[in-house]
CSV table of C-alpha atoms in Angstrom, one decimal:
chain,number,residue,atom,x,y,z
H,7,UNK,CA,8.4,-3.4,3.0
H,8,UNK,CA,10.6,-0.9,1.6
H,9,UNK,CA,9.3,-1.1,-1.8
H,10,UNK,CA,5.8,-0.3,-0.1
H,11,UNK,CA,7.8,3.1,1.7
H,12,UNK,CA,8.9,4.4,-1.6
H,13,UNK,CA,7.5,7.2,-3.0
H,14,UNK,CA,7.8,5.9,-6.8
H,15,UNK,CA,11.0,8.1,-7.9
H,16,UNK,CA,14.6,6.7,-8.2
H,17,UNK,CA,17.6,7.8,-8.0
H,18,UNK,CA,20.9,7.5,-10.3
H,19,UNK,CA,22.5,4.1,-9.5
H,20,UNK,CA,26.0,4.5,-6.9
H,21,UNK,CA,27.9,1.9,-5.6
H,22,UNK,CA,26.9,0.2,-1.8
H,23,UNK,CA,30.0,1.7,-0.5
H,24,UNK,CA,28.8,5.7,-1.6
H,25,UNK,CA,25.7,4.9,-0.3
H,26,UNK,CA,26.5,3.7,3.6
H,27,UNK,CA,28.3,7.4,3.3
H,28,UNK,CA,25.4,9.0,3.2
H,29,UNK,CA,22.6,6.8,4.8
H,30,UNK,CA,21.6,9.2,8.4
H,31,UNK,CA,19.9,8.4,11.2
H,32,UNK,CA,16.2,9.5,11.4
H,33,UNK,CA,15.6,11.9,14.5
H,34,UNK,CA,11.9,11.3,16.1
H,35,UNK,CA,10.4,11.7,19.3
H,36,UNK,CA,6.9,10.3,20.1
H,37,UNK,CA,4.7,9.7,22.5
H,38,UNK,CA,0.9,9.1,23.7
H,39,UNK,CA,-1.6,11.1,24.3
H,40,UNK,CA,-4.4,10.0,27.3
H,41,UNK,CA,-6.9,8.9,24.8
H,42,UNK,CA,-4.6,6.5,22.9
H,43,UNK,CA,-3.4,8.8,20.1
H,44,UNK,CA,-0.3,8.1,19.5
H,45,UNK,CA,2.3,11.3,18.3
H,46,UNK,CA,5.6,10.5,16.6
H,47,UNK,CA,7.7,14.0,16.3
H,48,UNK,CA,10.8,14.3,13.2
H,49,UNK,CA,12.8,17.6,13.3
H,50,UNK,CA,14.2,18.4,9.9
H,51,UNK,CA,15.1,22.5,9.9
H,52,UNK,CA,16.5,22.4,6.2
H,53,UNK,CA,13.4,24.1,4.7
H,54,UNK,CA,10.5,25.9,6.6
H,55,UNK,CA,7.9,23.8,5.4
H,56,UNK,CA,6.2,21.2,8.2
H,57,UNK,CA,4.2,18.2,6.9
H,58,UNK,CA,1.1,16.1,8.9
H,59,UNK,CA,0.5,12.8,8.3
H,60,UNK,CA,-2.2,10.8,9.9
H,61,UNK,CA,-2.8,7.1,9.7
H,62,UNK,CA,-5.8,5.5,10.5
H,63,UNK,CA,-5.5,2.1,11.1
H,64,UNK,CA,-8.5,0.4,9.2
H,65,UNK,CA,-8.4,-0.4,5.7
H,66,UNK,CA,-10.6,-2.5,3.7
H,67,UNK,CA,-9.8,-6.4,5.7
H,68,UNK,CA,-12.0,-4.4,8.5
H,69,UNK,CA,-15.3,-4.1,6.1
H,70,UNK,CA,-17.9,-6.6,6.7
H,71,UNK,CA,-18.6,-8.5,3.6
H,72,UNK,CA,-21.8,-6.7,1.5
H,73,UNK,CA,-20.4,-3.8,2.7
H,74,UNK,CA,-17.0,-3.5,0.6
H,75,UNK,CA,-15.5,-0.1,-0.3
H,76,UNK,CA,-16.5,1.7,2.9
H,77,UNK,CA,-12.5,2.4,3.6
H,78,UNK,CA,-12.0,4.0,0.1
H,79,UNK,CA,-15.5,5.3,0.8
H,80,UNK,CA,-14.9,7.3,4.1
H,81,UNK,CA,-11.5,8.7,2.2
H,82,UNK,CA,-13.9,10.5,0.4
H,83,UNK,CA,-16.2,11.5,3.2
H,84,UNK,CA,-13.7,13.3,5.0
H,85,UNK,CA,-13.4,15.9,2.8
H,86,UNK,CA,-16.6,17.1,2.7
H,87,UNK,CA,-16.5,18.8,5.8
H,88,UNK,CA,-16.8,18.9,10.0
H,89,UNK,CA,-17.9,21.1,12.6
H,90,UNK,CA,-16.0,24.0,12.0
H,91,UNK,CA,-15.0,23.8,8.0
H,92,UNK,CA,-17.4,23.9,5.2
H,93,UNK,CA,-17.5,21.2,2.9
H,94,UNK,CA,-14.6,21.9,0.4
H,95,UNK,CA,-12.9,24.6,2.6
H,96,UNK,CA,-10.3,21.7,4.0
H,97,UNK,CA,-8.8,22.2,0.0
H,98,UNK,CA,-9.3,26.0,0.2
H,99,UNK,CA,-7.5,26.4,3.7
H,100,UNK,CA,-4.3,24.8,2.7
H,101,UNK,CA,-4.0,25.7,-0.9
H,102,UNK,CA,-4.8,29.3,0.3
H,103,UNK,CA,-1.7,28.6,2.9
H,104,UNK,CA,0.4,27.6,0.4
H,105,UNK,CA,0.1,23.8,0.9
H,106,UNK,CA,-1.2,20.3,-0.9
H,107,UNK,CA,-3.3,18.0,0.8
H,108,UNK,CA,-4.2,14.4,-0.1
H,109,UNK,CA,-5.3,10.7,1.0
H,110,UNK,CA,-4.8,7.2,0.1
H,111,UNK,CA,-6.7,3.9,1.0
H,112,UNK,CA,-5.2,0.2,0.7
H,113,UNK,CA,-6.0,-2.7,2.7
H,114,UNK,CA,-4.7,-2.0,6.0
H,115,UNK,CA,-5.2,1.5,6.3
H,116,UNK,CA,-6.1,5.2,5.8
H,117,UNK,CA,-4.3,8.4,5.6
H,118,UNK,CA,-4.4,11.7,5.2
H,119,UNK,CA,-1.4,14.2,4.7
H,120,UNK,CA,-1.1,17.9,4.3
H,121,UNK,CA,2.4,19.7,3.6
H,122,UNK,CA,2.8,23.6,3.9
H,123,UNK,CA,4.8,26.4,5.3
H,124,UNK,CA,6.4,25.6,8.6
H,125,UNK,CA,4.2,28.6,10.4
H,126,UNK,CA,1.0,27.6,9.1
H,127,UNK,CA,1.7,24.1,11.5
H,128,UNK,CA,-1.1,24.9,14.4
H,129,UNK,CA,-3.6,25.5,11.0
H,130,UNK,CA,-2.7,21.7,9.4
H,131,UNK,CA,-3.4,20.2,13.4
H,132,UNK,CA,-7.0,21.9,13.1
H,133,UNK,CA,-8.1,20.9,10.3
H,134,UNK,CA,-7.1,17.5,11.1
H,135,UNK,CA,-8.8,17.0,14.7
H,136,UNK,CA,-11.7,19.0,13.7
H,137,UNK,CA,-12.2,16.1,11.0
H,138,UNK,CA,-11.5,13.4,13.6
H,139,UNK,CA,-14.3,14.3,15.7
H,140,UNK,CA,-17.0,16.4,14.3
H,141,UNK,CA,-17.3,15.2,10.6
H,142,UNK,CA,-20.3,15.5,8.8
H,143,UNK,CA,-21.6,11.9,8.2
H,144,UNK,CA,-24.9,13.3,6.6
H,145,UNK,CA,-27.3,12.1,3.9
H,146,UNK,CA,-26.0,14.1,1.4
H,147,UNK,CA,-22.4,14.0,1.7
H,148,UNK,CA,-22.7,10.2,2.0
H,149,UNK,CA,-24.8,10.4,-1.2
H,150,UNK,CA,-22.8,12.4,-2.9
H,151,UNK,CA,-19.6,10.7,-2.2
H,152,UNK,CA,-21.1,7.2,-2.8
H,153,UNK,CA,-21.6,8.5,-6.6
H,154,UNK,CA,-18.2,10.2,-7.1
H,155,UNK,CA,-16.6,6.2,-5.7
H,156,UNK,CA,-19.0,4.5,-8.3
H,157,UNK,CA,-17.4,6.8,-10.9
H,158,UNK,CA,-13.8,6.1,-10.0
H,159,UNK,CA,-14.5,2.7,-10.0
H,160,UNK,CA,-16.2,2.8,-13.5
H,161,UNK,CA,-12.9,4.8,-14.8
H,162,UNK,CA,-10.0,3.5,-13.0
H,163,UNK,CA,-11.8,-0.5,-12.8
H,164,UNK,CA,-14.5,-1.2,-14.8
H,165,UNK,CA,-13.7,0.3,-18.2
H,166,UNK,CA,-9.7,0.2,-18.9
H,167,UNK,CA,-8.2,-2.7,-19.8
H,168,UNK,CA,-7.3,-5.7,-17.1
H,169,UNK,CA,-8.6,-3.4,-14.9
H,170,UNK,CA,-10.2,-6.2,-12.9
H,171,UNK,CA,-6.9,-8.2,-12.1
H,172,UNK,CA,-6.2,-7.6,-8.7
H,173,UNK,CA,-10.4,-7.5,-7.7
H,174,UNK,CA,-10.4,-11.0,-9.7
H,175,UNK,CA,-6.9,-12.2,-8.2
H,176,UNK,CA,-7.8,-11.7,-4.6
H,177,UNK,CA,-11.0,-13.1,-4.7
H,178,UNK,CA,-9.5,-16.1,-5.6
H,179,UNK,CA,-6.5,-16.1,-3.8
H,180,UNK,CA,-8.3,-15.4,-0.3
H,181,UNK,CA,-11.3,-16.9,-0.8
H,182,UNK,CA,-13.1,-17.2,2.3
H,183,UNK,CA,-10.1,-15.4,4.0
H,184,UNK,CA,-8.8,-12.0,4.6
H,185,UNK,CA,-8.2,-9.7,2.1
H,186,UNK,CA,-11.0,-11.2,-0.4
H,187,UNK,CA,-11.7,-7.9,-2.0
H,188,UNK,CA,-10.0,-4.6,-2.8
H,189,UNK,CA,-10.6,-0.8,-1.1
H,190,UNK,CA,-12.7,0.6,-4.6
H,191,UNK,CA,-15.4,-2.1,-3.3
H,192,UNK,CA,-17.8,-3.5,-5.1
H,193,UNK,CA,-21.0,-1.7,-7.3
H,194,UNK,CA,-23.7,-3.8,-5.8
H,195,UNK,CA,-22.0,-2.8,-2.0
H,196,UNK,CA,-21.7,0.7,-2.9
H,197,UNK,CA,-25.5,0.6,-4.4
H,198,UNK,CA,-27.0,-1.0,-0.9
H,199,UNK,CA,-24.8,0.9,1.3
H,200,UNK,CA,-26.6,2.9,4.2
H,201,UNK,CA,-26.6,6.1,5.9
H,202,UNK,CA,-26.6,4.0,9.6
H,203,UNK,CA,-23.6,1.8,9.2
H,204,UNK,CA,-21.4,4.8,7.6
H,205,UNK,CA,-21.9,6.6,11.3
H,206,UNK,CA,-21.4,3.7,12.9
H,207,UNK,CA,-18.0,2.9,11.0
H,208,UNK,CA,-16.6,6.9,11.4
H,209,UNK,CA,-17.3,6.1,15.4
H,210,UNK,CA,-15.4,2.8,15.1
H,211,UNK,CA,-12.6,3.7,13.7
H,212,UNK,CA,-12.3,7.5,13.1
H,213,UNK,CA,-10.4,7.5,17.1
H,214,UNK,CA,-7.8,9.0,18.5
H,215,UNK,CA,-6.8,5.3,20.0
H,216,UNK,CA,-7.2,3.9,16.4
H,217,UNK,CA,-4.5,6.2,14.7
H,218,UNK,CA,-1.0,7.6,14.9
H,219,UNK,CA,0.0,11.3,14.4
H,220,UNK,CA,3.4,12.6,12.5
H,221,UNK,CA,4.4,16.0,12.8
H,222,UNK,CA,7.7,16.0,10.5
H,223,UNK,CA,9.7,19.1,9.1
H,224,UNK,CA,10.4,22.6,10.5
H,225,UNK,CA,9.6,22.2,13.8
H,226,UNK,CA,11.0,22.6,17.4
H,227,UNK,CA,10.0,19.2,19.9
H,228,UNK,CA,8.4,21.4,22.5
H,229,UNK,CA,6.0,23.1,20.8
H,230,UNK,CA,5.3,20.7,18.9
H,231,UNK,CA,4.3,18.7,22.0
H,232,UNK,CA,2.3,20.9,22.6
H,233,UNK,CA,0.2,21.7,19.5
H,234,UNK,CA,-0.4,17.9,19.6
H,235,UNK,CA,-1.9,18.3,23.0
H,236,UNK,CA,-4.1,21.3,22.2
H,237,UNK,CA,-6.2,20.0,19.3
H,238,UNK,CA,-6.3,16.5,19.8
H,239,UNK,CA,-5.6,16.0,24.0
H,240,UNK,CA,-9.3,16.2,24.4
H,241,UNK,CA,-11.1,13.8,21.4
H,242,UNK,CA,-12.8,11.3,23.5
H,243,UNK,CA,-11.7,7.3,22.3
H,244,UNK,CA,-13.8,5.2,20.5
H,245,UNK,CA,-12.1,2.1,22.8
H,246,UNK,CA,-13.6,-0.4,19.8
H,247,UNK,CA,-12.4,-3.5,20.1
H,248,UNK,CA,-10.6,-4.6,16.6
H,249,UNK,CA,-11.5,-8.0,15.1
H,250,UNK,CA,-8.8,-11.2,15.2
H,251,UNK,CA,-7.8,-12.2,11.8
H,252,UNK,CA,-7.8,-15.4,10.8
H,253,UNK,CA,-4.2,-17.0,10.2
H,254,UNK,CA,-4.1,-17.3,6.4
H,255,UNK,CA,-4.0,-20.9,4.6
H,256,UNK,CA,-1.2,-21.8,2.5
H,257,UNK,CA,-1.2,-24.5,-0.5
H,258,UNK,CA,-4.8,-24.9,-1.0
H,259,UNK,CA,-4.0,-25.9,-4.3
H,260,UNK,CA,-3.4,-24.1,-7.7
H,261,UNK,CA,-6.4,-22.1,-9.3
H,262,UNK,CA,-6.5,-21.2,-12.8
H,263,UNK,CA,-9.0,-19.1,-15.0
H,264,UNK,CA,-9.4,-17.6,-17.9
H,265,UNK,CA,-11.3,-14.1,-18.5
H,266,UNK,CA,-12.3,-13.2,-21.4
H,267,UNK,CA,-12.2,-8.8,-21.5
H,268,UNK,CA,-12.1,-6.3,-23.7
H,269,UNK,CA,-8.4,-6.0,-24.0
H,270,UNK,CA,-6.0,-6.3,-27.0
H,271,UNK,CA,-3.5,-8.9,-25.9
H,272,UNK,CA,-3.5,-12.1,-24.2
H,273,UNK,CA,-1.9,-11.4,-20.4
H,274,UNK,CA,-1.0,-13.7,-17.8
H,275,UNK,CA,-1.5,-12.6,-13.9
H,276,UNK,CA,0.2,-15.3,-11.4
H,277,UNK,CA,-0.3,-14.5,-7.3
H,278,UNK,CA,1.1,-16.8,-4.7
H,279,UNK,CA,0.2,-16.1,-1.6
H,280,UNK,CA,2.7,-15.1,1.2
H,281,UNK,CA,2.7,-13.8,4.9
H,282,UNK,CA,2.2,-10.8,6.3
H,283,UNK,CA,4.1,-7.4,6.4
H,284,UNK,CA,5.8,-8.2,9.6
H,285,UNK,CA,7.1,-11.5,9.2
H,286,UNK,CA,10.7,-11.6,8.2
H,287,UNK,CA,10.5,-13.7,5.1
H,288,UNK,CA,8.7,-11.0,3.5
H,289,UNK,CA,12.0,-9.5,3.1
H,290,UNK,CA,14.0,-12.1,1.4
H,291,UNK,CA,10.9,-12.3,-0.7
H,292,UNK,CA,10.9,-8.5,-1.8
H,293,UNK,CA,14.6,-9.5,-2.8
H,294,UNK,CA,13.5,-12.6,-4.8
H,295,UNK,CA,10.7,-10.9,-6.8
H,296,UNK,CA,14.0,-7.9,-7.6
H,297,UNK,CA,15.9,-10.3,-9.0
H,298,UNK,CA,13.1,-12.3,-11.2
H,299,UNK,CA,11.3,-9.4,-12.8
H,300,UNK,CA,12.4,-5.7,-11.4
H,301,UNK,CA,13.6,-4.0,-14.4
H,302,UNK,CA,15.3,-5.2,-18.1
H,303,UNK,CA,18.6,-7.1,-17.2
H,304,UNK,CA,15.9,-9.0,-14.5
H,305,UNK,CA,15.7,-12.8,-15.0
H,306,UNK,CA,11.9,-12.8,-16.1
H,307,UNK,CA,12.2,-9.4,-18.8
H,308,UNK,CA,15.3,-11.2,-20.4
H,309,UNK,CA,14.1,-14.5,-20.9
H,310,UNK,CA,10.7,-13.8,-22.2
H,311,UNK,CA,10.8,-10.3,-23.3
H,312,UNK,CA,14.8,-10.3,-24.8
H,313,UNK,CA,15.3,-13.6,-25.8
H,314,UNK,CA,12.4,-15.3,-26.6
H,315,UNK,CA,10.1,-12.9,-27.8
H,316,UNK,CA,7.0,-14.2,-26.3
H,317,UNK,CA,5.8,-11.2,-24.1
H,318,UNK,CA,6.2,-7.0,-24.7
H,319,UNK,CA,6.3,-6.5,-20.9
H,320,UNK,CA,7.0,-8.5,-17.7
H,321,UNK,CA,7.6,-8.4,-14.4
H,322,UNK,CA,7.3,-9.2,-10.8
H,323,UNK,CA,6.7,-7.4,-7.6
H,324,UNK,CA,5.5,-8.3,-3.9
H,325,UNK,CA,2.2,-6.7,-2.5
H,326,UNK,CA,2.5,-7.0,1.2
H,327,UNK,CA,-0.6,-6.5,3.4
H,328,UNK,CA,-0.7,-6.6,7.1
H,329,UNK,CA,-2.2,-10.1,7.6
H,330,UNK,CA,-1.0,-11.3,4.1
H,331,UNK,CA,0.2,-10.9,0.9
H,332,UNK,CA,0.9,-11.4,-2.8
H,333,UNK,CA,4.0,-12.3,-4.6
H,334,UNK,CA,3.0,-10.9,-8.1
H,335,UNK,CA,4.2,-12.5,-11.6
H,336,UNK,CA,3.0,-10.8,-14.7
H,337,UNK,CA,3.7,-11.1,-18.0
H,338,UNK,CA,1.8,-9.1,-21.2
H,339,UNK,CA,1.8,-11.6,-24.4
H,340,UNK,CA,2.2,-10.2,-28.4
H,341,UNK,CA,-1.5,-10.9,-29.7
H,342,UNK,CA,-0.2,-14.3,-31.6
H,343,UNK,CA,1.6,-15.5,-28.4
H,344,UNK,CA,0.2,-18.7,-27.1
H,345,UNK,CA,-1.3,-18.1,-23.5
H,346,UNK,CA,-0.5,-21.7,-22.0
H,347,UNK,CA,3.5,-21.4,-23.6
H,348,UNK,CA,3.7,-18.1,-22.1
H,349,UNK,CA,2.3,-19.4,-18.9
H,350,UNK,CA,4.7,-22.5,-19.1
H,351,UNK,CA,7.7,-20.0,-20.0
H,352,UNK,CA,7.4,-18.0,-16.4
H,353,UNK,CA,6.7,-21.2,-14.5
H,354,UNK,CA,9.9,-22.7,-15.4
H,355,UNK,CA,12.0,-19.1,-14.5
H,356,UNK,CA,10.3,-18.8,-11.2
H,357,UNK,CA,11.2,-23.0,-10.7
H,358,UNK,CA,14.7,-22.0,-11.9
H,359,UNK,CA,15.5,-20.6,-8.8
H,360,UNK,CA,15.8,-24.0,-7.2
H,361,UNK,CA,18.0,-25.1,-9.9
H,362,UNK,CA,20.3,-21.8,-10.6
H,363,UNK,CA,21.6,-19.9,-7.6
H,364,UNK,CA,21.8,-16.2,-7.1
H,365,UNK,CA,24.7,-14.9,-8.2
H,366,UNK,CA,26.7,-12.2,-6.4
H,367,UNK,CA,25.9,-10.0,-9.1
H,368,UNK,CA,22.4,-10.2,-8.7
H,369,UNK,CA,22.6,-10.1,-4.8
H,370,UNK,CA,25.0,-6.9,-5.2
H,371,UNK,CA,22.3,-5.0,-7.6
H,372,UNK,CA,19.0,-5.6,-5.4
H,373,UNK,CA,21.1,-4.9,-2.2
H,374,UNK,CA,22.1,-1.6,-4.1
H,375,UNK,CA,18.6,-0.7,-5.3
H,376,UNK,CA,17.3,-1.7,-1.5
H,377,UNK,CA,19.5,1.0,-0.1
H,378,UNK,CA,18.6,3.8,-3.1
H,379,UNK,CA,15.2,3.2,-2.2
H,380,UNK,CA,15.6,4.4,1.1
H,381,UNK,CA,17.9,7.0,0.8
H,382,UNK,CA,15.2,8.3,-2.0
H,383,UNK,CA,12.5,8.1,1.0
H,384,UNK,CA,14.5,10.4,3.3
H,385,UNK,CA,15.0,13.1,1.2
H,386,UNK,CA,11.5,14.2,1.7
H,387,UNK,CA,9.8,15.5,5.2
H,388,UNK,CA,6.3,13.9,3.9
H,389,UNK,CA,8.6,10.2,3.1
H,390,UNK,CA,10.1,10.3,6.5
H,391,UNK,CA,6.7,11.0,8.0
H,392,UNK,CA,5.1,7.9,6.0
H,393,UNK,CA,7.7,5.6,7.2
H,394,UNK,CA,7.6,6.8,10.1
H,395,UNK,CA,4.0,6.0,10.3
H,396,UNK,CA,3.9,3.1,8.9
H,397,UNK,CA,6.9,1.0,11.2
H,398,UNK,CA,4.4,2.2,14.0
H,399,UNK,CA,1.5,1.5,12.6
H,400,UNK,CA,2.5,-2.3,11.2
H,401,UNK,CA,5.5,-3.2,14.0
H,402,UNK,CA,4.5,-1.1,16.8
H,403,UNK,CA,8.5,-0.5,16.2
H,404,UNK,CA,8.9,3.5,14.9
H,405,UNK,CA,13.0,3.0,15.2
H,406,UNK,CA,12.7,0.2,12.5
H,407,UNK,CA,13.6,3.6,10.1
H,408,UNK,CA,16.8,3.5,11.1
H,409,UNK,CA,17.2,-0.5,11.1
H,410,UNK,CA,15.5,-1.9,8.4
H,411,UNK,CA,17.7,-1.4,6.0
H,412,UNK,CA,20.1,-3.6,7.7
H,413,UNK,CA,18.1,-6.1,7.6
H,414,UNK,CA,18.3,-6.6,4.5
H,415,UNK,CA,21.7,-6.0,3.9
H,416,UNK,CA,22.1,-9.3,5.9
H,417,UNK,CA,20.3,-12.0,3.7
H,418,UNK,CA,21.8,-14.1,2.1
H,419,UNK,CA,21.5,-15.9,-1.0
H,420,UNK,CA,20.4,-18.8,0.9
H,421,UNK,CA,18.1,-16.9,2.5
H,422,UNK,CA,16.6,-15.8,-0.7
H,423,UNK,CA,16.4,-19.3,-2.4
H,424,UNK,CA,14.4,-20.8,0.8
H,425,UNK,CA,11.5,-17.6,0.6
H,426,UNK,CA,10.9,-19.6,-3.3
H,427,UNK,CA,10.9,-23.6,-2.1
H,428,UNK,CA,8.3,-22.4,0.3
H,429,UNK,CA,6.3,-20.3,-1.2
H,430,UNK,CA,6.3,-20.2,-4.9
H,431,UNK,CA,5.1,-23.4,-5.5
H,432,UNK,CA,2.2,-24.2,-7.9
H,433,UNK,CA,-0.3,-25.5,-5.0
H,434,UNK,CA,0.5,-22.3,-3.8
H,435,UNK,CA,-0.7,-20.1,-6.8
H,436,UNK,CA,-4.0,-18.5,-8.9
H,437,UNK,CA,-3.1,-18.3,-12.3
H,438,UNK,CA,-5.6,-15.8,-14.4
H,439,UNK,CA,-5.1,-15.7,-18.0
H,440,UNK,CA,-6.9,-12.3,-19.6
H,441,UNK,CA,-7.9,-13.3,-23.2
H,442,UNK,CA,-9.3,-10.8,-26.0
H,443,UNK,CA,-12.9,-11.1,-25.7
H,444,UNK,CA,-12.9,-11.5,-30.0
H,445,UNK,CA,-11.4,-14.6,-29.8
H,446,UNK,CA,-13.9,-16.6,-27.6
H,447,UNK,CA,-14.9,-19.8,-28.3
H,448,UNK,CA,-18.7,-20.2,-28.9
């Protein structure tokens, strides 16, 4: 879960000890509106400057299959103007205030987040509830939008290489299940994809009761109540009722394929599947996957990369979803590197944790890297407002910012060995071998 918070920077390493010196409490207050938004309220004064971050909670696991990509989709929409802003003048108002503006889609949700100048706060809560309730769902911008996806997908899918792992993985891996596609969507979806059901999904979903609302920075509590109240006391809730998720299905059997692409070295992609963000063994799992293949002196890089020779890069990571996850092996071969030797090479480290116990070091060095993430996340008003978010959003639970890291400063190494015997098993596992398409057999 932390890994998910970070904001892809580290910092130099310090000992445990330094660190607990310097880990604060977050400050919030939050609250609900009447129509279900909820308002979460972080007072940092250091700097004038005042970020907005809004979370929507749908993300692609709420599209309808044949209609994939709408998430990523609406991302795009939202931009292109509402009642009161011209398309493109969301970018214009905040750059011309001095700010940046962005938005992200993954499985489980949407956001949106604007960071500028502490007085220019009442402008960033405008912008945002004008888009909330009078975007303009038209032909054209839907249109338009639908082409510029198509052309992501194209550039950052179709045409670089293994671009199609984790499209081919979780197809595979939640088969008939949740989570059986990723946000980009698909080009035959995005192709058939109507007009109606786009206004139909911004009605769903694009609520006050369907998202949370953090104000974080250069603030004072009171107003700041009270801006929230202004511009969005009066949006009208869509009161949809969200769909039930199926529990996922574990140990359906191992799935292996090979995929032939247009790629230059034989890789190897390996996904168990593993609970969702909210269940506590998704913790000790983060841990496990930090000591098999996060960095060079990790288990996986030195075997495979150091001492055998057998693979340029490897590593491991977890990619936890709301419902469900991955716990992510990967390993890129030298072109002469035999595939199923490689493939055998990883199995056996990720089975050596049932054999080999974690050593103190190893526990000592994650534990240390758990807390540097963290610290990393709070030294920026837009990383405490997506935590923030987020521990809402996921665990209904906003003070989990100043717990969490607790947590997992508890496990143990037992803790960590019993996340692998019960999930990292081969039943448990899709194996997907990328092969250069030049050295097919016919």
């Amino acid at each position: 879960m932390l890994k998910f918070l970070t904001i892809i920077t580290y910092i130099m390493f310090i000992s445990s000890a330094e660190l607990s010196t310097q880990t604060a409490k977050i400050d919030f207050e939050e609250f609900d509106l009447a129509n279900g938004l909820h308002v979460i309220l972080h007072k940092d004064n250091t700097n004038p400057i005042v970020s907005v971050d809004i979370w929507y909670h749908v993300g692609a696991k709420d599209e309808d299959p044949g209609r994939t990509g709408f998430a990523h989709l609406f991302e795009h929409m939202m931009f292109q103007g509402s009642g009161n802003v011209k398309k493109t003048e969301h970018f214009n108002y905040i750059q011309n205030a001095g700010g940046t503006l962005n938005g992200t889609t993954n499985q489980d949700r949407t956001n949106y987040f604007e960071t500028a100048p502490s007085n220019q706060l009442e402008l960033l809560l405008w912008l945002e509830s004008d888009r909330m309730s009078t975007l303009q769902v038209t032909q054209e911008n839907f249109d338009n939008q639908r082409e510029v996806v198509k052309e992501e997908k194209r550039q950052r899918y179709d045409n670089v290489p293994y671009g199609s792992r984790w499209g081919e993985m979780m197809k595979r891996l939640f088969k008939g299940q949740t989570y059986e596609w990723i946000p980009i969507g698909s080009m035959e979806d995005l192709n058939s994809a109507d007009l109606n059901y786009a206004q139909e999904f911004y009605r769903k979903y694009y609520s006050p009761d369907n998202a949370v609302l953090v104000i974080s920075g250069d603030i004072e509590y009171d107003n700041a109540r009270k801006l929230a109240g202004k511009y969005f006391g009066d949006l009208k809730p869509a009161s949809t009722v969200k769909r039930k998720y199926p529990e996922l299905i574990f140990n359906q059997g191992e799935v292996k394929d090979v995929i032939y692409d247009n790629v230059q070295l034989p890789a190897v992609y390996i996904g168990y599947k593993i609970p969702g963000t909210t269940n506590k063994d998704i913790q000790e799992l983060e841990m496990l996957s930090m000591i098999m293949g996060d960095g060079r002196s990790s288990r996986l890089y030195r075997d495979i990369v150091y001492d055998k020779k057998t693979a340029k890069s490897a590593g491991s990571f977890i990619w936890d979803n709301e419902v469900g996850g991955m716990f992510i092996v990967t390993a890129t071969a030298f072109k002469n590197t035999n595939a199923d030797s490689l493939l055998e090479d990883i199995t056996r480290i990720v089975d050596s944790f049932g054999k080999e116990p974690v050593t103190d070091k190893e526990l000592e060095k994650v534990k240390n890297s758990v807390e540097n993430d963290y610290i990393n996340n709070m030294q920026t008003i837009m990383g405490k407002a997506d935590a923030l978010a987020s521990f809402w959003t996921f665990h209904k639970n906003t003070g989990l910012i100043n717990t969490m890291v607790d947590e997992y400063l508890s496990i143990t190494k037992e803790d960590i060995l019993k996340e692998k015997k019960k999930y990292l098993t081969s039943d448990n596992r899709v194996v997907i071998t990328y092969l250069p398409k030049n050295g097919k057999e016919n």
